[in-house]
CSV table of C-alpha atoms and ligand atoms in Angstrom, one decimal:
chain,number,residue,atom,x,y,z
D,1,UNK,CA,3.7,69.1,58.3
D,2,UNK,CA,3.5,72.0,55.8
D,3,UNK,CA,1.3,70.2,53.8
D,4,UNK,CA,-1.6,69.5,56.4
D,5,UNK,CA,-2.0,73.3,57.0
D,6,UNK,CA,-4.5,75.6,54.8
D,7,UNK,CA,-2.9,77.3,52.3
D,8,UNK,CA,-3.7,81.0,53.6
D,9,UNK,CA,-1.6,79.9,56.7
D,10,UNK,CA,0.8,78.2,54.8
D,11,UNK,CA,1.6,81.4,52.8
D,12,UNK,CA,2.0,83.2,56.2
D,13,UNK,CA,4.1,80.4,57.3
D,14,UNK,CA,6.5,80.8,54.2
D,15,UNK,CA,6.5,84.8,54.4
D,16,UNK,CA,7.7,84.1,58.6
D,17,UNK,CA,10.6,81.6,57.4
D,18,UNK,CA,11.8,84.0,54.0
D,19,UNK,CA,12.1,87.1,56.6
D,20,UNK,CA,13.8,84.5,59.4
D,21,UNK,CA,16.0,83.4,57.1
D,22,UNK,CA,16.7,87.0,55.6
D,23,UNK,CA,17.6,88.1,59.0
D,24,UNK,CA,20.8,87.9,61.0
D,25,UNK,CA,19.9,88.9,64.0
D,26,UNK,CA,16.3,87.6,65.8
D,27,UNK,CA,14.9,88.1,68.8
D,28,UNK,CA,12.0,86.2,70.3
D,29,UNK,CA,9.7,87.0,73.1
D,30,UNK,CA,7.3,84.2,74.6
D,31,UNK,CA,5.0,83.9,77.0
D,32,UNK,CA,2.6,81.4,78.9
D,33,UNK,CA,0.8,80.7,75.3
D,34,UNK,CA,4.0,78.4,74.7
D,35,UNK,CA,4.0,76.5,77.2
D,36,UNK,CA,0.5,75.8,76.6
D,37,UNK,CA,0.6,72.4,74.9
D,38,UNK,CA,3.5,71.2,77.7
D,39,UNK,CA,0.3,71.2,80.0
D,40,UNK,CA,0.8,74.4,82.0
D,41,UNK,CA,-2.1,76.7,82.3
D,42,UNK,CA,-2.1,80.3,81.0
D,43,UNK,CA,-2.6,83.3,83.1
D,44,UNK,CA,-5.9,84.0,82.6
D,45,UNK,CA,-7.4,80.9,81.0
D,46,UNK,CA,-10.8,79.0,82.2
D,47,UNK,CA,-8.3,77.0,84.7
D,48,UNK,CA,-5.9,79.7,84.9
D,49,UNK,CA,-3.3,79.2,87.0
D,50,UNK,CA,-4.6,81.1,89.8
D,51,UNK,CA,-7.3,78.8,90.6
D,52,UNK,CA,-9.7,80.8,91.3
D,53,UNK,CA,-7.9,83.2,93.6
D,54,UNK,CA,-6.7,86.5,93.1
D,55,UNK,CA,-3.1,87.3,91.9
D,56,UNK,CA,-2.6,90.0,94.5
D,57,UNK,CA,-3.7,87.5,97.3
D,58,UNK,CA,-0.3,85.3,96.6
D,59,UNK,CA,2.0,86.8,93.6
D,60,UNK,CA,2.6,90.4,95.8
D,61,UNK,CA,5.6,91.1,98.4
D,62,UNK,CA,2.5,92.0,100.8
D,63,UNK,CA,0.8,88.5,100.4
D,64,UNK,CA,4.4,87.0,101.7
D,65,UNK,CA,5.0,88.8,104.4
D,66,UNK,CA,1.4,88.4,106.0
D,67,UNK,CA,1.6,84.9,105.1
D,68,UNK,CA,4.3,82.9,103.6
D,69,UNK,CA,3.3,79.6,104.3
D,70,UNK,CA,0.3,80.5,102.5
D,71,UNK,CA,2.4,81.8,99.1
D,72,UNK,CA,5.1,78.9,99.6
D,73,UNK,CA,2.1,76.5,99.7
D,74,UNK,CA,1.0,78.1,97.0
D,75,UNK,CA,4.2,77.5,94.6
D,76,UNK,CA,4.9,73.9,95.9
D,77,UNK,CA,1.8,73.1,94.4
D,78,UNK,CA,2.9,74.9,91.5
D,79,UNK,CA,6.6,73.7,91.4
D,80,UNK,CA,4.5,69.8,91.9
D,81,UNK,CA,2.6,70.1,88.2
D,82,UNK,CA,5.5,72.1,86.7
D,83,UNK,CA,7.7,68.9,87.7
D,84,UNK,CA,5.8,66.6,85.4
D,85,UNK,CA,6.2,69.0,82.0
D,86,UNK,CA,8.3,69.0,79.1
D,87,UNK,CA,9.2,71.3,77.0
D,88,UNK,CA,6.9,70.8,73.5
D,89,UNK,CA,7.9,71.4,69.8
D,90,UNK,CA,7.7,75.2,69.8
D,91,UNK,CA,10.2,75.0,72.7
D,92,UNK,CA,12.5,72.9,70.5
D,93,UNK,CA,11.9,75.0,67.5
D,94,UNK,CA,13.7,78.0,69.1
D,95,UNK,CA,16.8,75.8,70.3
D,96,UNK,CA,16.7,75.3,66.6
D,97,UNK,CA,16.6,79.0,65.2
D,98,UNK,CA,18.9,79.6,67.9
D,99,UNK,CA,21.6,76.9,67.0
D,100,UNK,CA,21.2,78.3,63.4
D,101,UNK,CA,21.4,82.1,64.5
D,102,UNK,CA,23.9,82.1,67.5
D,103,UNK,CA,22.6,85.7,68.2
D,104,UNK,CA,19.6,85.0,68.7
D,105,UNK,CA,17.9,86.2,71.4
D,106,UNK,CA,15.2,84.7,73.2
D,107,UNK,CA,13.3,86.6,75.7
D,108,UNK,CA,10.3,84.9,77.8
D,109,UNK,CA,7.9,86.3,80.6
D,110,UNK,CA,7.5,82.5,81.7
D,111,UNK,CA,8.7,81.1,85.2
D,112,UNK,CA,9.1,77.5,84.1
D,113,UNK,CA,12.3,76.7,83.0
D,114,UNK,CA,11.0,75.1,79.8
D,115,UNK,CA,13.2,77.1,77.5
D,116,UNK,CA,16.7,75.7,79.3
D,117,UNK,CA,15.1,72.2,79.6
D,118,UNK,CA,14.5,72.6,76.5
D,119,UNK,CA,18.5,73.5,75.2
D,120,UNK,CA,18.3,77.0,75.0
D,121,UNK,CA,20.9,79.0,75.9
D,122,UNK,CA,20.8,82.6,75.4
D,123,UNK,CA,17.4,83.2,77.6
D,124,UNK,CA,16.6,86.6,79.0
D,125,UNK,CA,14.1,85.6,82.0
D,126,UNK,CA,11.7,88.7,82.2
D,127,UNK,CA,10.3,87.2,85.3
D,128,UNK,CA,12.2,85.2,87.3
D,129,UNK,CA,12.2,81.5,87.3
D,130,UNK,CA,10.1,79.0,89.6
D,131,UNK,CA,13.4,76.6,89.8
D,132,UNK,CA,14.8,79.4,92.3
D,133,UNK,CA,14.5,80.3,95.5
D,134,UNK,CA,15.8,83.4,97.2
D,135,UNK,CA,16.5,84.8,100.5
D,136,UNK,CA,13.8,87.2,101.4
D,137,UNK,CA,16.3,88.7,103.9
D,138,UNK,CA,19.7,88.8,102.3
D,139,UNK,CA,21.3,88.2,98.4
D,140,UNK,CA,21.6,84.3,98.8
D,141,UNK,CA,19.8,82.4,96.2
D,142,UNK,CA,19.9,78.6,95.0
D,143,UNK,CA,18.9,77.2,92.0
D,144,UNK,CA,16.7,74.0,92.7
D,145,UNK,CA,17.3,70.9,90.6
D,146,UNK,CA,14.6,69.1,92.4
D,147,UNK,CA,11.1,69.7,94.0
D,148,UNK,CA,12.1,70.4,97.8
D,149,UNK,CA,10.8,68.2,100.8
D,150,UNK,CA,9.0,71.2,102.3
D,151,UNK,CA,7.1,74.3,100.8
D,152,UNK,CA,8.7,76.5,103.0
D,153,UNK,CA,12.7,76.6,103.1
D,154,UNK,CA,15.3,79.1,105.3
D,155,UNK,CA,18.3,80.8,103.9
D,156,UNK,CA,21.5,78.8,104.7
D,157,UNK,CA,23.2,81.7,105.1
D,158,UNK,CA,20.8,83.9,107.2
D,159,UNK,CA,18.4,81.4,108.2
D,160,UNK,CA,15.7,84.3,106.7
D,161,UNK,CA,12.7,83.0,104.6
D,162,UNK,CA,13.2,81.5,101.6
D,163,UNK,CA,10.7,82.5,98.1
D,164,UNK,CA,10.7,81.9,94.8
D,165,UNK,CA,12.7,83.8,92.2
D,166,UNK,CA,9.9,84.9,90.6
D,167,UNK,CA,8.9,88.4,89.8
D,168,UNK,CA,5.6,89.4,92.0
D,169,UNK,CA,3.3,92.1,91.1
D,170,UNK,CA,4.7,95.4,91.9
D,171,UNK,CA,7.9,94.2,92.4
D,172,UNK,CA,11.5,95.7,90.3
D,173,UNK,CA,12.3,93.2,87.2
D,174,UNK,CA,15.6,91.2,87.8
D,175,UNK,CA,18.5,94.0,87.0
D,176,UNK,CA,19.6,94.2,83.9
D,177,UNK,CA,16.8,91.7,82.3
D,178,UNK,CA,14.3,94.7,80.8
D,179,UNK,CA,17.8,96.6,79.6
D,180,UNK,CA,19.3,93.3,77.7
D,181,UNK,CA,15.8,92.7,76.1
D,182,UNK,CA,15.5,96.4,75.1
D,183,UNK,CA,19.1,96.2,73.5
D,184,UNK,CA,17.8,93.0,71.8
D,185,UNK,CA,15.1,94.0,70.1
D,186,UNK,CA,16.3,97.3,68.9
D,187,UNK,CA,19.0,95.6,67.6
D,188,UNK,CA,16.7,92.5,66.1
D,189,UNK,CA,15.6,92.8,62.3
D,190,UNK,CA,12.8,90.4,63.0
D,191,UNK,CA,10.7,89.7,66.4
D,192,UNK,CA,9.0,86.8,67.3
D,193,UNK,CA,5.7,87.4,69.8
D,194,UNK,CA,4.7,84.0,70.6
D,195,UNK,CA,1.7,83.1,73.1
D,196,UNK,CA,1.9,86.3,74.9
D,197,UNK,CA,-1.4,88.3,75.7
D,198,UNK,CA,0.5,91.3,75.1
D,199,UNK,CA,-1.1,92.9,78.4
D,200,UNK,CA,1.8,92.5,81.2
D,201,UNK,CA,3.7,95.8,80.8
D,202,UNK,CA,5.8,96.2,81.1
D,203,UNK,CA,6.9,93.1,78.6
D,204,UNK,CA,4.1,93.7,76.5
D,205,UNK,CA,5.8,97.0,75.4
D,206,UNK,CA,8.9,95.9,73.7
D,207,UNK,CA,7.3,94.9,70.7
D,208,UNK,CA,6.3,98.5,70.1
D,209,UNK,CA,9.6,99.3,70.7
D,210,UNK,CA,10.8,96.6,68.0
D,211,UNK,CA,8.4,98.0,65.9
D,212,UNK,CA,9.8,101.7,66.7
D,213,UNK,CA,13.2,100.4,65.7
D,214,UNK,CA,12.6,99.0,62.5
D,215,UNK,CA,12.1,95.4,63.5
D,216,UNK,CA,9.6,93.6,61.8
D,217,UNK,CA,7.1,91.8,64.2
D,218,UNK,CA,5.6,88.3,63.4
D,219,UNK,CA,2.7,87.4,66.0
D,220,UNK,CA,1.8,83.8,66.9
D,221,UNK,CA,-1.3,83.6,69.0
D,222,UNK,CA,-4.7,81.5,67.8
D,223,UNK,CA,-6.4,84.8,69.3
D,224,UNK,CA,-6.1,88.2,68.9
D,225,UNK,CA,-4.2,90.3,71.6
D,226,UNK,CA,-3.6,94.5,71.7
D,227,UNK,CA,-0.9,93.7,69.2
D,228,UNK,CA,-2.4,91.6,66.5
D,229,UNK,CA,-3.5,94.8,64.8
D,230,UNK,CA,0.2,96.3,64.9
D,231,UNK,CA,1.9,93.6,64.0
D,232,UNK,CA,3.3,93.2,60.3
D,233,UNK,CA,2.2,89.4,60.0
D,234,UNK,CA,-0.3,87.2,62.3
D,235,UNK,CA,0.0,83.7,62.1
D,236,UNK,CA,-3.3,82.3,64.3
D,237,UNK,CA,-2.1,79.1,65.1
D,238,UNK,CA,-0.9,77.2,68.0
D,239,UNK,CA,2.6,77.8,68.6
D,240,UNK,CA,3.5,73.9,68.8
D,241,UNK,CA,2.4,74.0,65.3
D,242,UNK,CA,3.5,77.5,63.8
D,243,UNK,CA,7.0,77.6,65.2
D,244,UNK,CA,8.3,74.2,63.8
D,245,UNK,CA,6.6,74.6,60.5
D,246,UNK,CA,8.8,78.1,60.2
D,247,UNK,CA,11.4,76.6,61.2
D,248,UNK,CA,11.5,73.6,58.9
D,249,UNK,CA,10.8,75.6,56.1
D,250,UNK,CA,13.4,78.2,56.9
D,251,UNK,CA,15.9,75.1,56.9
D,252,UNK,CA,15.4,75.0,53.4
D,253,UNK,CA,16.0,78.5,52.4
N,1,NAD,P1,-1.4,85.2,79.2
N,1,NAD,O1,-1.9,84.0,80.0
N,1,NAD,O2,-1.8,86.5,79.6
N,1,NAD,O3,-1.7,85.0,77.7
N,1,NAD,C1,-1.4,83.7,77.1
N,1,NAD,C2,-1.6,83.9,75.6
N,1,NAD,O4,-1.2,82.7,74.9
N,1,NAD,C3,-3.0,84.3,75.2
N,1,NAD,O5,-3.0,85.4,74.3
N,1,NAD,C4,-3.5,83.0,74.4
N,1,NAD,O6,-4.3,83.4,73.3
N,1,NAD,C5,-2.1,82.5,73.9
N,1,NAD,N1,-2.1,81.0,73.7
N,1,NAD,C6,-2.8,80.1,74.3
N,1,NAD,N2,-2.5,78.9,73.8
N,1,NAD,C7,-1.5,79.1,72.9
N,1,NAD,C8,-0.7,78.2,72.0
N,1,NAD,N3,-0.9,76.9,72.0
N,1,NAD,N4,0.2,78.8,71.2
N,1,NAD,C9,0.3,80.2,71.1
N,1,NAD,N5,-0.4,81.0,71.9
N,1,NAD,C10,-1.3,80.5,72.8
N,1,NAD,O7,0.2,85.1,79.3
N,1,NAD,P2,1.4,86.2,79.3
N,1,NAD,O8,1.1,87.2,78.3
N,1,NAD,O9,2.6,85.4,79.3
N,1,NAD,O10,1.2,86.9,80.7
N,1,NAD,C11,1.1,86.0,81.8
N,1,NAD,C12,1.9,86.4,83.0
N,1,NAD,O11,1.9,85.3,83.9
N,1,NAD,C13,3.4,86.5,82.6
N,1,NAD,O12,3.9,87.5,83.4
N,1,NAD,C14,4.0,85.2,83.1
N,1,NAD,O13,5.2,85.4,83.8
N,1,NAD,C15,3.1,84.6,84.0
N,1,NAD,N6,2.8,83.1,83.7
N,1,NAD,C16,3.8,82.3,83.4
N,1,NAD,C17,3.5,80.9,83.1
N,1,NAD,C18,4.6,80.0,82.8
N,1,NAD,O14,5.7,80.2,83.2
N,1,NAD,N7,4.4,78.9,82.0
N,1,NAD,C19,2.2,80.5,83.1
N,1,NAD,C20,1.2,81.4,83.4
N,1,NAD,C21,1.5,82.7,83.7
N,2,ZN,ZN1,19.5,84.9,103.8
């Protein structure tokens, strides 16, 4: 695969897999740009995912409780594409690095379960995931293995209003998730940024902090983001490409 790239990005490529392989401990953050090639639309793409809506008309605590049917509807129809997509080979590519590096740590801003369908393990989910559905009225919460019959679901334990485990605008991160990333990349020698727009704080922030702490940050994104100029190397490529071609070549360091 190597051999099919330019040979500006395959020096970049190399440099990502000597520092990769020079490193014990890794972190990784991702976001939407990675699931990209599975099919799933980015946040602010032409199609973005809001289709045409605004996100504070259905991702907000206030959209739910004026109307939930409305916001469940909303993420059935999301949960129903989500359903058909697999994880692609920058999803694999990390399973990889991480059954290499066992403390590796991969931290994601996506909802959509592709990095555990894909066989990660260690996964530190910045935002929730879509698979979930909690009690908007007490702590219950399930973990759905399939798409449920209806959009709109109530607590078996309260009978309250069931939503999805995903982190709305305004809302608290899921406790402990921003401290466990923080640790991780203060602790990481080298971190990943892969298809994240670097604009979502606060997320987009822990690359800084990386950076603060000595880590050395290796961007993947074909366009530029806030970070591109901070970051100690860019590779401008699609992740489904970049990622496995690092990989690869890191297995033969
Ligand atoms: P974003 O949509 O703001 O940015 C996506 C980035 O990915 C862009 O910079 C784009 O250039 C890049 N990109 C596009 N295709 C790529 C590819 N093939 N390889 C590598 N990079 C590629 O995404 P964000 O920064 O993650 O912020 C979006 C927010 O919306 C997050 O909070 C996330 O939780 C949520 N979201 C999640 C999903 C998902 O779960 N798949 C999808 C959309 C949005
Ligand atoms: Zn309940």
């Amino acid at each position: 695969m190597i051999a099919a790239l330019d040979e500006a990005l395959r020096q970049r490529i190399a440099l990502a897999a000597d520092w990769v392989a020079h490193a014990t401990r890794i972190a990784c953050m991702t976001g939407a740009g990675i699931s990209a090639e599975s099919g799933i639309a980015t946040f602010r793409g032409p199609d973005g995912l809001w289709e045409g809506r605004r996100p504070e008309e259905v991702a907000t605590p206030q959209a739910f409780r004026a109307d939930p049917e409305m916001v469940c509807r909303f993420y059935h129809a999301r949960r129903e594409k989500l359903v058909k997509c697999r994880p692609n080979p920058a999803h694999f590519a990390l399973v990889e690095l991480e059954r290499r590096r066992p403390e590796f740590t991969l931290i994601t801003q996506n909802v959509d379960n592709l990095h555990r369908a894909a066989g990660s393990r260690h996964v530190i989910e910045l935002h929730g995931n879509i698979w979930v559905d909690r009690c908007s009225k007490c702590a219950h919460q399930t973990r759905l293995d399939a798409l449920p019959n209806e959009p709109m679901q109530r607590c078996t334990a309260c009978a309250g209003l069931m939503r999805p485990g995903v982190v709305w605008f305004g809302e608290m991160l899921p406790e402990g998730a921003l401290e466990a990333a923080g640790e991780a990349v203060e602790a990481c020698e080298v971190l990943l940024v892969v298809g994240t727009s670097s604009l979502v704080q606060p997320a987009a922030s822990l690359a800084w902090h990386a950076k603060r702490h000595g880590a050395r940050v290796i961007e993947i994104n074909p366009d530029a983001t806030p970070l591109t100029h901070s970051a100690d190397l860019v590779i401008a490529e699609k992740a489904g490409v970049a990622l496995p071609a690092i990989i690869a070549s890191f297995a033969q360091v």
